[in-house]
Coordinates of C-alpha atoms (C1' of nucleotides) in Angstrom, one line a residue:
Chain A
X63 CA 5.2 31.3 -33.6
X64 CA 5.6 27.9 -32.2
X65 CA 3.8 25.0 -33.4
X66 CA 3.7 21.4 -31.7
X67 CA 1.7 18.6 -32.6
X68 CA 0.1 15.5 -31.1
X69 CA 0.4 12.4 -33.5
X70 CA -1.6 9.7 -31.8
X71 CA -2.1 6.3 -33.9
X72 CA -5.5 4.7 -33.4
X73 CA -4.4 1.6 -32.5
X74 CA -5.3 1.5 -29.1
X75 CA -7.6 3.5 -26.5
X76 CA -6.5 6.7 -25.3
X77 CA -3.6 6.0 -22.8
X78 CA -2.7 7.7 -19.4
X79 CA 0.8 8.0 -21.3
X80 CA -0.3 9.6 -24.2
X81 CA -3.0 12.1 -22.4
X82 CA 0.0 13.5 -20.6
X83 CA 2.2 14.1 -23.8
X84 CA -1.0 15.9 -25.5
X85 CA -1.1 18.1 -22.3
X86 CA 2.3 19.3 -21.8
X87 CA 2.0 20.4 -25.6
X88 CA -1.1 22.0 -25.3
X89 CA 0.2 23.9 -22.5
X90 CA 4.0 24.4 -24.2
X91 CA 1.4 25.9 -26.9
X92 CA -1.3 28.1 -25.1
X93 CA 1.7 29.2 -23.1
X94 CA 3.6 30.6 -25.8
X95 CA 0.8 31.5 -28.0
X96 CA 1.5 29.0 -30.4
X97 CA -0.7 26.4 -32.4
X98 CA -1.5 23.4 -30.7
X99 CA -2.1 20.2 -33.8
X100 CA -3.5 17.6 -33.4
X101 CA -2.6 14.9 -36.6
X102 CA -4.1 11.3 -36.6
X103 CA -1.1 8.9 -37.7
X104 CA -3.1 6.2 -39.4
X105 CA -0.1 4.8 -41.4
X106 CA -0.3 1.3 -40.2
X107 CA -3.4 0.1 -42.0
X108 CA -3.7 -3.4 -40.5
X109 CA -3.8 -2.3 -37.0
X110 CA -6.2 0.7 -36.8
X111 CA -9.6 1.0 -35.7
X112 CA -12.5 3.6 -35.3
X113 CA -13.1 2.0 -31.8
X114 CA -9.6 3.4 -31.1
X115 CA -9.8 6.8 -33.3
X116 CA -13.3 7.4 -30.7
X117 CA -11.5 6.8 -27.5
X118 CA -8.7 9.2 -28.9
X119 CA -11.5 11.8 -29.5
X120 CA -13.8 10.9 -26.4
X121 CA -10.8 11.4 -24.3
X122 CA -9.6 14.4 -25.5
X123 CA -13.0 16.0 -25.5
X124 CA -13.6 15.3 -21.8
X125 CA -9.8 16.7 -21.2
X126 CA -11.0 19.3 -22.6
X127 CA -8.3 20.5 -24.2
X128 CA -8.9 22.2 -27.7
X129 CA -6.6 22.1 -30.7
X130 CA -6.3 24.9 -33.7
X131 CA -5.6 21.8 -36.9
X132 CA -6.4 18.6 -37.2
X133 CA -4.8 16.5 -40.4
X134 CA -5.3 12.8 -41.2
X135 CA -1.6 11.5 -41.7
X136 CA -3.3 9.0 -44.2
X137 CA -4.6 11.6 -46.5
X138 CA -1.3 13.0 -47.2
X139 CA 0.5 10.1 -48.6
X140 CA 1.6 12.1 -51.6
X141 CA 3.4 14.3 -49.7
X142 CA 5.3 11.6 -47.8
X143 CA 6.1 9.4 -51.2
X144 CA 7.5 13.0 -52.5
X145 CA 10.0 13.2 -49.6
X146 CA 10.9 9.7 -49.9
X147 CA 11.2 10.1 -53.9
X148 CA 13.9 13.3 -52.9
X149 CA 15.6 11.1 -50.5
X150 CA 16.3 8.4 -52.9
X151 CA 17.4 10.6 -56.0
X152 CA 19.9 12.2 -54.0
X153 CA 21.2 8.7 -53.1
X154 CA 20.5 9.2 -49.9
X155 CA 18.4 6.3 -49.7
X156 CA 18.1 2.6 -51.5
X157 CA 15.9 -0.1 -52.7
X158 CA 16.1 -3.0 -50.2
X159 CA 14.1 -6.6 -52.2
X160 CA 15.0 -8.6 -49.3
X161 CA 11.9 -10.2 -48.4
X162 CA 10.3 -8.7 -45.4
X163 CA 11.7 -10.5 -41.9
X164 CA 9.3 -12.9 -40.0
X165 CA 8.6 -11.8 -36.9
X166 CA 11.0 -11.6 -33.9
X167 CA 13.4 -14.3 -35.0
X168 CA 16.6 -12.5 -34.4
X169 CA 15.7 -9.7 -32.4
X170 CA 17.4 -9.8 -29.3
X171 CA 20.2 -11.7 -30.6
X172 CA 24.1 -11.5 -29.3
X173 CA 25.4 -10.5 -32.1
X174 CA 25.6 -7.0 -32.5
X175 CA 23.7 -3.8 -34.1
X176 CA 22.4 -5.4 -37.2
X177 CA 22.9 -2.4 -39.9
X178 CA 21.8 -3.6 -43.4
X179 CA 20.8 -6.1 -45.6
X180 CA 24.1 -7.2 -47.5
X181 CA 24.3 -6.4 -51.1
X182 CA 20.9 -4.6 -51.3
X183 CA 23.1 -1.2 -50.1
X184 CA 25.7 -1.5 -53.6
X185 CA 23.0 -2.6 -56.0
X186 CA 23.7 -0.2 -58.7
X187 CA 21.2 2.3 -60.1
X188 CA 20.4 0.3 -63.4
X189 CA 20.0 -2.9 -61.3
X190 CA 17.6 -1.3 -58.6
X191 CA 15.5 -0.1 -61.4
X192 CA 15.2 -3.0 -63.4
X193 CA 14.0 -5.2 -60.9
X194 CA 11.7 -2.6 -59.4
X195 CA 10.5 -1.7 -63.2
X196 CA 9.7 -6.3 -63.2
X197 CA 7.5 -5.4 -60.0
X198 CA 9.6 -7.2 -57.5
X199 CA 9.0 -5.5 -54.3
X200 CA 11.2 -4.1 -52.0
X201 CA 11.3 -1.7 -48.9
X202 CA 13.1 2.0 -49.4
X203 CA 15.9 2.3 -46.9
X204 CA 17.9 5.3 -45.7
X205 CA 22.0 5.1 -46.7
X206 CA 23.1 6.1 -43.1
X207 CA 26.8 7.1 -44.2
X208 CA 28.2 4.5 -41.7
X209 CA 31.6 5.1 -42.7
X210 CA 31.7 8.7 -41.9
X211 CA 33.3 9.3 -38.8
X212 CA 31.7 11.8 -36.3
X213 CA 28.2 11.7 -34.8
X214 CA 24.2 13.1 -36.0
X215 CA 23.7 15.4 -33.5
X216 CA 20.7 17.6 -31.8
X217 CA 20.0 19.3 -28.7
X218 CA 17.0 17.9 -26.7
X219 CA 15.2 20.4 -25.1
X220 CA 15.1 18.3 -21.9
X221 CA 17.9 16.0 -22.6
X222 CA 20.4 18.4 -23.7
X223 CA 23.2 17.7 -26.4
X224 CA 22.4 14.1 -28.1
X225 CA 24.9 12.8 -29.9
X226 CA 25.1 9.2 -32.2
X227 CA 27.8 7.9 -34.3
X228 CA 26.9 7.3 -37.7
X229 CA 28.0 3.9 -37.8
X230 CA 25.5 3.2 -34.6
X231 CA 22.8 3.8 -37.3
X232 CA 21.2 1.0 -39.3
X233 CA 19.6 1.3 -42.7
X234 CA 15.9 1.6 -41.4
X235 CA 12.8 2.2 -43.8
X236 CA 11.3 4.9 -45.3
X237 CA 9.1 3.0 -47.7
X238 CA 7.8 -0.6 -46.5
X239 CA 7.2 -3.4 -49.7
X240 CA 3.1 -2.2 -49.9
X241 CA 4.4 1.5 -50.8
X242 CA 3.5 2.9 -47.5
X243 CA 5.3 5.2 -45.7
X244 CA 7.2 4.2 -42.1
X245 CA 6.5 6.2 -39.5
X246 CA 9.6 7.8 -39.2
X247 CA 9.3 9.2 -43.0
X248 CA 5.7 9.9 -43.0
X249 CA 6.8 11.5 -39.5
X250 CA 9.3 13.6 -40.6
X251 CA 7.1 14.6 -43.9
X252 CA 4.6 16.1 -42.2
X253 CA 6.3 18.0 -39.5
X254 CA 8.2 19.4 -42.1
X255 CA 5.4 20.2 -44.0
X256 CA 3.2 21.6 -41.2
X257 CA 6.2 23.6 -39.9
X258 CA 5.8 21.7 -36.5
X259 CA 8.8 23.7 -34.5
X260 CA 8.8 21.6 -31.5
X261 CA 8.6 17.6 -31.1
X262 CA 7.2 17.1 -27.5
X263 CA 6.8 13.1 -26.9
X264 CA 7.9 10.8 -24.9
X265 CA 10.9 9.6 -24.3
X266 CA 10.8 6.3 -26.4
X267 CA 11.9 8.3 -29.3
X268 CA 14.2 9.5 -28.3
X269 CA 16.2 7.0 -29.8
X270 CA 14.5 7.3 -32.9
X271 CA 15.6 11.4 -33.2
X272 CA 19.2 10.4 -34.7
X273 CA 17.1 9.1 -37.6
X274 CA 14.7 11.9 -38.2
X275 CA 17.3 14.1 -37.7
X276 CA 19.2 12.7 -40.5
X277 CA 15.6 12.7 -42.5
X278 CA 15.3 16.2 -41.7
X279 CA 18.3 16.8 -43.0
X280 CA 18.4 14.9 -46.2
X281 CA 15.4 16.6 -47.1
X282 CA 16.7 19.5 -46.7
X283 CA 14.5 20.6 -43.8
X284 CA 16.0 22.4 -40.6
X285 CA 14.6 19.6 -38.1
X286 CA 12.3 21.0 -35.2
X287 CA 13.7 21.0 -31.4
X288 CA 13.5 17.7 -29.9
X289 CA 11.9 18.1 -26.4
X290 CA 11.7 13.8 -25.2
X291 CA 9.5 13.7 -22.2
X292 CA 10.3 11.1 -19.2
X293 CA 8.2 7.8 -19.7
X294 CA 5.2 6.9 -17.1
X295 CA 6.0 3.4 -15.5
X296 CA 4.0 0.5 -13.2
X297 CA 4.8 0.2 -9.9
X298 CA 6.4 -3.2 -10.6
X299 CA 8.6 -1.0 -12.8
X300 CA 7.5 -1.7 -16.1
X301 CA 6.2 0.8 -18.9
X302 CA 2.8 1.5 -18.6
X303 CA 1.0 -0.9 -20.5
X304 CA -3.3 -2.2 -21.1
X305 CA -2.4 -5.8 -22.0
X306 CA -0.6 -6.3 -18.4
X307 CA -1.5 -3.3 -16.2
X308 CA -5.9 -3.2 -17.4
X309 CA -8.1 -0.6 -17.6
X310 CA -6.2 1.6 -15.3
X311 CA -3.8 3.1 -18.4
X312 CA -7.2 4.4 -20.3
X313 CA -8.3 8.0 -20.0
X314 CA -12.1 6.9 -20.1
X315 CA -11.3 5.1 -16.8
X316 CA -10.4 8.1 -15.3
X317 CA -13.7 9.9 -16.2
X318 CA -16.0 7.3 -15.5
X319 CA -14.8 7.0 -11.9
X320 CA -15.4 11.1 -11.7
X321 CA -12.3 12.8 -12.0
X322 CA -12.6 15.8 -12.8
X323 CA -10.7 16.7 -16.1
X324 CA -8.9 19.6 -14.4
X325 CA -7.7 17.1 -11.2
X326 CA -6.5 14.5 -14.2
X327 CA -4.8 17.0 -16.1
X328 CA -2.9 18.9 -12.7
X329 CA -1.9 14.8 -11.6
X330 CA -0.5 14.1 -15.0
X331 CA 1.4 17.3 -15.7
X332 CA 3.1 16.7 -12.4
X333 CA 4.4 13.5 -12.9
X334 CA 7.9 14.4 -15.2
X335 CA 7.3 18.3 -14.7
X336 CA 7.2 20.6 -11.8
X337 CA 6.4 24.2 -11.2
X338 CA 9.4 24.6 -8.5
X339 CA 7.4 26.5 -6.2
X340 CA 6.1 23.7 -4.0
X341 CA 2.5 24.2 -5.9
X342 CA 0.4 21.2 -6.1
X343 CA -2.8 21.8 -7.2
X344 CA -3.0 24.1 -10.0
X345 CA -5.8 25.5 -12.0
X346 CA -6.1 25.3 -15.9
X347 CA -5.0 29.1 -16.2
X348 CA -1.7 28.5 -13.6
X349 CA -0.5 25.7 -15.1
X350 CA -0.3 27.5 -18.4
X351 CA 1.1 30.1 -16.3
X352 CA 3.6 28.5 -15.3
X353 CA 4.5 25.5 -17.8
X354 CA 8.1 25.4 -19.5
X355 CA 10.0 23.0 -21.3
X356 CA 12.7 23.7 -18.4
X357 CA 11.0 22.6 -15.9
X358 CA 10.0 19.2 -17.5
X359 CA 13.3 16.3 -15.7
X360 CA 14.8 13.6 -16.9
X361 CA 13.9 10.3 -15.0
X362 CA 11.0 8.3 -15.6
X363 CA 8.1 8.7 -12.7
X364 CA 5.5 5.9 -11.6
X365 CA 2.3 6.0 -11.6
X366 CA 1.2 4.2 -8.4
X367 CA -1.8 1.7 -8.0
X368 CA -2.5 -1.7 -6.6
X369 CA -5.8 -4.4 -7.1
X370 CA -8.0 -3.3 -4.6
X371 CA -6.8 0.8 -5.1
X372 CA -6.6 1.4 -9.0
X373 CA -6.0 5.2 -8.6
X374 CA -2.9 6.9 -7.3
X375 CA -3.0 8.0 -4.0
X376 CA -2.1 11.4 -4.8
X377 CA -4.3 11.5 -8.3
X378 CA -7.5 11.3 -5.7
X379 CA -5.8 13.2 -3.2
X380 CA -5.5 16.0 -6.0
X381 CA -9.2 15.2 -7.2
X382 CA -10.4 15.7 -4.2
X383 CA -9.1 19.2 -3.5
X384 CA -10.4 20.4 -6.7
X385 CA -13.8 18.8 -6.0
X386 CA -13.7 21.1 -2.6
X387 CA -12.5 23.6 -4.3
X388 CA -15.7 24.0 -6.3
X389 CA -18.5 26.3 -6.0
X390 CA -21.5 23.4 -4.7
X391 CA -23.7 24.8 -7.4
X392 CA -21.2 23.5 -10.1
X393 CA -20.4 20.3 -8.0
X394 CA -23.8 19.1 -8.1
X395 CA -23.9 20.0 -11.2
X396 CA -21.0 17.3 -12.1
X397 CA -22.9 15.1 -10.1
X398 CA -25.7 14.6 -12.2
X399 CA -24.5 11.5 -14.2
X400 CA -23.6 9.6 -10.9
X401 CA -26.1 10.0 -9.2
X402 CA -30.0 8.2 -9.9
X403 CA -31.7 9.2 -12.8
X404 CA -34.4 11.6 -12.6
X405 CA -33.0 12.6 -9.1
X406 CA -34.7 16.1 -7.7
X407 CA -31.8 19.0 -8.6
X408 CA -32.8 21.0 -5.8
X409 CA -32.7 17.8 -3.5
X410 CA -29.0 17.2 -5.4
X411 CA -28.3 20.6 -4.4
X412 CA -29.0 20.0 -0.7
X413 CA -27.3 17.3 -0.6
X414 CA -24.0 18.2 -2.6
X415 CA -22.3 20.3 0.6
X416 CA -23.1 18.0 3.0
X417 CA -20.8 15.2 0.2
X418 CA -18.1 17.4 -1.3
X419 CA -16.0 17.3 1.3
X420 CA -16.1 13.9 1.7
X421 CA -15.8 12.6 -1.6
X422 CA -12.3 11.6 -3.3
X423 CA -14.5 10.6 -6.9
X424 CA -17.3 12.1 -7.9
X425 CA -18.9 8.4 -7.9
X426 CA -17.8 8.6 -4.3
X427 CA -21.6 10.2 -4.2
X428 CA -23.2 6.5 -4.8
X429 CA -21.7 5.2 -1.5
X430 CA -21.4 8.1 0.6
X431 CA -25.1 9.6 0.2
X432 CA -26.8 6.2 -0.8
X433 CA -29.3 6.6 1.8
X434 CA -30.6 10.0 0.0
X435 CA -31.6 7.8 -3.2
X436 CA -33.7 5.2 -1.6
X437 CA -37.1 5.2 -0.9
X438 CA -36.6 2.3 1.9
X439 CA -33.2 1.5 3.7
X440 CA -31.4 -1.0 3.1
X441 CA -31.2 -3.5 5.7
X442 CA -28.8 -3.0 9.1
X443 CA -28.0 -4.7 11.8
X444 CA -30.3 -3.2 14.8
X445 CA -27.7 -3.4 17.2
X446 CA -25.8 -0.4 15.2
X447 CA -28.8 1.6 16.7
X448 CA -27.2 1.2 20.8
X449 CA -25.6 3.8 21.7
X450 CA -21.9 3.8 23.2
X451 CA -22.1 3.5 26.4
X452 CA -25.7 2.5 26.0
X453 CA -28.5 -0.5 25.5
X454 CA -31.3 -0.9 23.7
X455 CA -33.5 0.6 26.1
X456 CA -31.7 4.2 25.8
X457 CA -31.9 3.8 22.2
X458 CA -35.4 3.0 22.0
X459 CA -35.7 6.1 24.6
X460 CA -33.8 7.9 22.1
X461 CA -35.4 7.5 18.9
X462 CA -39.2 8.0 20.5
X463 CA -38.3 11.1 22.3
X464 CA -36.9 12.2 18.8
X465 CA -39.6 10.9 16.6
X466 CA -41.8 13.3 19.1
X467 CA -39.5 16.3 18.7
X468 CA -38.9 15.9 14.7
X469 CA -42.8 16.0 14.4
X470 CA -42.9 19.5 15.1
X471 CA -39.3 21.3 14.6
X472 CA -38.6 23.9 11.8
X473 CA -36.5 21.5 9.9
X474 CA -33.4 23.4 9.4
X475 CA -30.2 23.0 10.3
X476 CA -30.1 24.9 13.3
X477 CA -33.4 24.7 15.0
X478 CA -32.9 21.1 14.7
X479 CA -29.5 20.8 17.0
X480 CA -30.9 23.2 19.4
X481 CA -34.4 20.8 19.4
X482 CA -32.4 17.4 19.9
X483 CA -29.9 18.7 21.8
X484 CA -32.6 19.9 24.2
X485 CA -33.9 16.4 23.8
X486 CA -30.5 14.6 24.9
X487 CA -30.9 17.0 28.0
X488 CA -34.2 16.5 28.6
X489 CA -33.2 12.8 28.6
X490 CA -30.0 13.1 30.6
X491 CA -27.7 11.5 28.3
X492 CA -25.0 13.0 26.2
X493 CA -25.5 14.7 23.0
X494 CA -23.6 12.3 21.3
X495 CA -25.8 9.7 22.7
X496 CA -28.7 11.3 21.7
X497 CA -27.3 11.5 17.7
X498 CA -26.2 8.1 17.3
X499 CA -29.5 6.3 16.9
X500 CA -30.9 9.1 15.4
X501 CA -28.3 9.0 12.6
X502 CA -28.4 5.1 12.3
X503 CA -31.9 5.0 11.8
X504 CA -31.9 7.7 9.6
X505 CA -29.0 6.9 7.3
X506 CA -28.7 2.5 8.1
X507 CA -25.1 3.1 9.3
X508 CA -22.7 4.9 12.0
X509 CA -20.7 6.9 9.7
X510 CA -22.7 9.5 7.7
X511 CA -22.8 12.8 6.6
X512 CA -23.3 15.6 9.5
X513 CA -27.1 15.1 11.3
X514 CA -28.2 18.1 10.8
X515 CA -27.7 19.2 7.8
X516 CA -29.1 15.0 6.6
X517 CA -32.0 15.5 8.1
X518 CA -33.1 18.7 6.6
X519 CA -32.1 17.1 2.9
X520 CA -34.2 14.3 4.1
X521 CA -36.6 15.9 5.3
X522 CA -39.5 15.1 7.7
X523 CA -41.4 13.0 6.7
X524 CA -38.8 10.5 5.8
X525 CA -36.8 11.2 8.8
X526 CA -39.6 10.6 10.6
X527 CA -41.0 7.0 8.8
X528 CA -37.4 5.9 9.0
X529 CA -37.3 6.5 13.0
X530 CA -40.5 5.2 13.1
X531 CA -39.3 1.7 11.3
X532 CA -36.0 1.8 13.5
X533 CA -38.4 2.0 16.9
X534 CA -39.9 -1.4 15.7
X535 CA -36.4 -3.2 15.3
X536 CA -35.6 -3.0 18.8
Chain B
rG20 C1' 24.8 -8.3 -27.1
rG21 C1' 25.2 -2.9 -29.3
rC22 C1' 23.6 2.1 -28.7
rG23 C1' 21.0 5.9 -26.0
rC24 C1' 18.8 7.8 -21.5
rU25 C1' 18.2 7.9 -16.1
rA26 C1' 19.4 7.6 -10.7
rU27 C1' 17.2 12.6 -3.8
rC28 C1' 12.3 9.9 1.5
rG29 C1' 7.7 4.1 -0.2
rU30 C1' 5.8 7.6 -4.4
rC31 C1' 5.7 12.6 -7.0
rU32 C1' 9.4 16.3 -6.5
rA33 C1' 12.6 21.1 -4.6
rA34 C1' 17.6 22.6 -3.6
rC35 C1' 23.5 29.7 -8.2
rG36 C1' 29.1 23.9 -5.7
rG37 C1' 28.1 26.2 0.7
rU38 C1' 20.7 24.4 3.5
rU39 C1' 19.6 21.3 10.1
rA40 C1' 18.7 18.3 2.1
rG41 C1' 12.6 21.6 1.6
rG42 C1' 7.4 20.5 0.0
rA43 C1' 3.4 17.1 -1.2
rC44 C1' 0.9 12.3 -1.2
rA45 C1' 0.7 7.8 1.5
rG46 C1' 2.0 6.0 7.0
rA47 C1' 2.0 7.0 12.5
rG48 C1' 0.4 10.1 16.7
rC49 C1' -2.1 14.3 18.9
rC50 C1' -5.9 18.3 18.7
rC51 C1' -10.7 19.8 16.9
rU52 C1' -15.5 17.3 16.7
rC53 C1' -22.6 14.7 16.7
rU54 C1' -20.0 9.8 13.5
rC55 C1' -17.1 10.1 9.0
rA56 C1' -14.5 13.6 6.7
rA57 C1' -12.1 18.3 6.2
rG58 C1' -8.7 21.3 9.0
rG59 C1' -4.4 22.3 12.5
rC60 C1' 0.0 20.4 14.9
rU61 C1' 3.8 16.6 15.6
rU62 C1' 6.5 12.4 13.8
rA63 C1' 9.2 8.8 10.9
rA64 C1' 11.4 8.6 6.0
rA65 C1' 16.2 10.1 0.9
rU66 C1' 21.1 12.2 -2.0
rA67 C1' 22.5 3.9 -5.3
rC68 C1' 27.9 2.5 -4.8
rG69 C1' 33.2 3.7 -5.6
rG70 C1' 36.7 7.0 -7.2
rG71 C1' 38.2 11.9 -8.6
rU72 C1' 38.0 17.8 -9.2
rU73 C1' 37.3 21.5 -5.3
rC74 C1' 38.6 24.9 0.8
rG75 C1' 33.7 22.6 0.1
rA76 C1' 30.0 18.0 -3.8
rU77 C1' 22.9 16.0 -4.0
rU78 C1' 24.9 19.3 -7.7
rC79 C1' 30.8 18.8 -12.1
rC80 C1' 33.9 14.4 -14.2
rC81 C1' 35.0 8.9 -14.5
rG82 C1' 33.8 4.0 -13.3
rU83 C1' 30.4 0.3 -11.1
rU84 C1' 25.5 -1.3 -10.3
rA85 C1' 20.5 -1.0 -11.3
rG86 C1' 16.3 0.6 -14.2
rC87 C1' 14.2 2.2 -18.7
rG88 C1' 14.2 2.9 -24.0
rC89 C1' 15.7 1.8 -29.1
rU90 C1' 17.9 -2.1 -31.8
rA91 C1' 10.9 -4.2 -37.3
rC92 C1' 8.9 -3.1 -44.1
rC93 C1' 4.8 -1.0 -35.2
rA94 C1' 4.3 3.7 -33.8

RNA sequence: GGCGCUAUCGUCUAACGGUUAGGACAGAGCCCUCUCAAGGCUUAAAUACGGGUUCGAUUCCCGUUAGCGCUACCA
């Protein structure tokens, strides 16, 4: 029985990056039947927030993607102290009272892996504990055996064999000065403990797997398989980031524009994974289907967006055919928060088929049927109202000849093309002639919905004070 | 700097060591058409570079280059 977990910290809103990690475990879960866990990793007192811990929630729940646990990594310090207290009576691990390092100050220096904190790594047993015992604190480090030769070792499920020497390894913390656990021990602790069988993340750890590995094993533990996803980069090439790339990394973002969760999930799981059958768009139930571990590559993919297009091309291209894929009914039904409050649902739902094929967002709805939620037009340039091949005359001819024939048609679809077609004839001019004013006055601009089917949502009596008001502009 | 990972059209990707290197998005053009879409057709566009191994490398190996990640008492 496979179990996987998602280990967000709630340090930050919901990211694009992190979305796509839950996903591909829920579906390496629901596809195998396992248990899909989802454990807040709250270690790092200073920087959470509830404002974050929300976003993490909000997002999931409008993913809707469920999970079968939920455990609060802070609750379960006892359990993490415990592994660290084994670790260090085995002599696996040391007592480290240098003072805690200010900031960045040697990070990127040219000098080498650092590895440990000379003579904190010999202090012998009585020393360590007499100075502990006098309350001095210090940080709990891992004795990575740097002199033995060979490498730790583990298989990525994506990566393949890993392998690091031992003397790559620095003497990182398990323990920090304040007692709390580091990530990678409380980490390690509770996979261990929750009998998590497969790490799916991204790829930034992948680094960091030498060291649980060697946690795991000191333990005691048999590690999980390591599956390391392929990071989600900016299209200048950098990692994904809110402080430089906005609002565009957050999954709320995403839903308030109107994707639909399905669209955002099917975009995500492609980027870094791929069905290998030339499948695109994929339902909930396909992509469990279909999803493996082997089809997950190797090289980082980019999410593309500019200033003035914040979305992916292909992210909208993909919502799009899953808003056309819908049933209208359940279209207009998503429809309902983006469009005017207190807006008639049986006028929605007259309206919905005439949008859905022309929408990429469901807020698409506010720009493409405006003209549905207003009692008065906005307004527009008369001349929009000639016309090609036409003048004002013509369209004034236009719109009183079909002022006259709107005031008694059925008003349905049909019966109305028959009347104004009839009309254009009637007129001599073109169909297409005929339509133009008739759309402009009716809608305030040339490109709009089919006629038709507009003014039968409208219905008569707007259609014809709108003409009416149209007449007088020219 | 050290260590790790990666490299196919602009982007996402496909291709038992043998294909005219395929698909999709975005672009261009045509068709359809009451405008806009949608749809159909067509088009342009890639194996980073250099060495091996092999009858034959996108595919395996080595090197170079480039990018990314880790190198914290953050996760």
């Amino acid at each position: 029985m496979h179990r996987v977990r998602f280990a967000p910290s709630p340090t930050g809103f919901l990211h694009i990056g992190s979305a796509r990690t839950y996903i591909f475990n829920w579906l390496f879960a629901r596809h195998s039947g396992g248990t899909m866990i989802l454990r807040i990793d709250d270690t790092d007192v200073g920087r959470n927030s509830d404002a974050s811990e929300t976003s993490i929630f909000d997002g999931l729940k409008w993913l809707g993607l469920d999970w079968d646990e939920q455990y609060r990594q802070s609750e379960r310090l006892a359990l993490h102290r415990a592994m660290a207290d084994a670790i260090f009576e085995k002599g696996m691990a040391y007592r480290d009272f240098t003072p805690a390092q200010s900031g960045d100050s040697e990070k990127s220096g040219a000098q080498g892996t650092w590895l440990f904190n000379a003579g904190m790594r010999e202090l012998s047993r009585e020393q360590s504990d007499r100075r502990a015992a006098a309350g001095e604190p210090f940080a709990l480090r891992f004795r990575v055996p740097h002199d033995r030769i060979g490498h730790v070792k583990f298989a990525d499920a994506v990566y393949g064999e890993q392998a690091k020497a031992y003397a790559d390894i620095e003497d990182f913390a398990l323990l920090r000065s304040d007692g709390m656990p580091t990530y990678h021990l409380a980490n390690c602790a509770d996979d261990a403990d929750l009998r998590i069988t497969h790490i799916i993340r991204g790829q930034e750890h992948l680094s960091n797997a030498f060291k649980h590995q060697l946690i795991f094993d000191a333990a005691g533990a048999t590690a999980p398989t390591f599956a390391h996803l392929p990071l989600l980069m900016a299209p200048d090439g950098m990692k994904l980031s809110k402080r430089v790339h906005g609002p565009v990394v957050s999954v709320t973002t995403y839903r308030d524009a109107g994707f639909l969760p399905q669209a955002f999930i099917n975009f995500l799981c492609l980027l870094g994974w791929s069905p290998k059958n030339d499948r695109e768009k994929l339902s909930r139930e396909e992509t469990v289907e279909l999803f493996t571990l082997e089809g997950i590559n190797r090289a980082n993919a980019v999410v593309n967006f500019t200033e003035e297009e914040p979305f992916d091309p292909k992210a909208l291209w993909l919502n799009a055919e899953h808003i056309r894929a819908m049933s209208p009914q359940d279209l207009a039904r998503e429809l309902v928060p983006f469009v005017p409050a207190g807006t008639d649902p049986e006028k929605l739902g007259k309206i919905t088929p005439l949008i859905q094929e022309r929408m990429k967002l469901l807020r698409d709805v506010q720009t493409v049927a405006d003209f549905f939620f207003v009692d008065e037009l906005p307004p527009y340039d008369p001349a929009e109202l000639i016309p090609k091949k036409g003048d004002a005359a013509m369209a004034k001819n236009v719109l009183i000849k079909a002022r006259e024939v709107l005031a008694t048609a059925e008003f349905t679809h049909d019966a109305l093309e028959a009347a104004l077609r009839a009309a254009s004839v009637e007129l001599g001019i073109k169909a297409g002639q005929m339509f133009e004013p008739v759309r402009v006055a009716v809608c305030g601009r040339k490109t709009a919905p089919p006629l038709f089917g507009t003014l039968e949502a409208l219905g008569r009596e707007a259609c014809l004070s709108r003409i009416a008001k149209a007449i007088e502009k020219l």
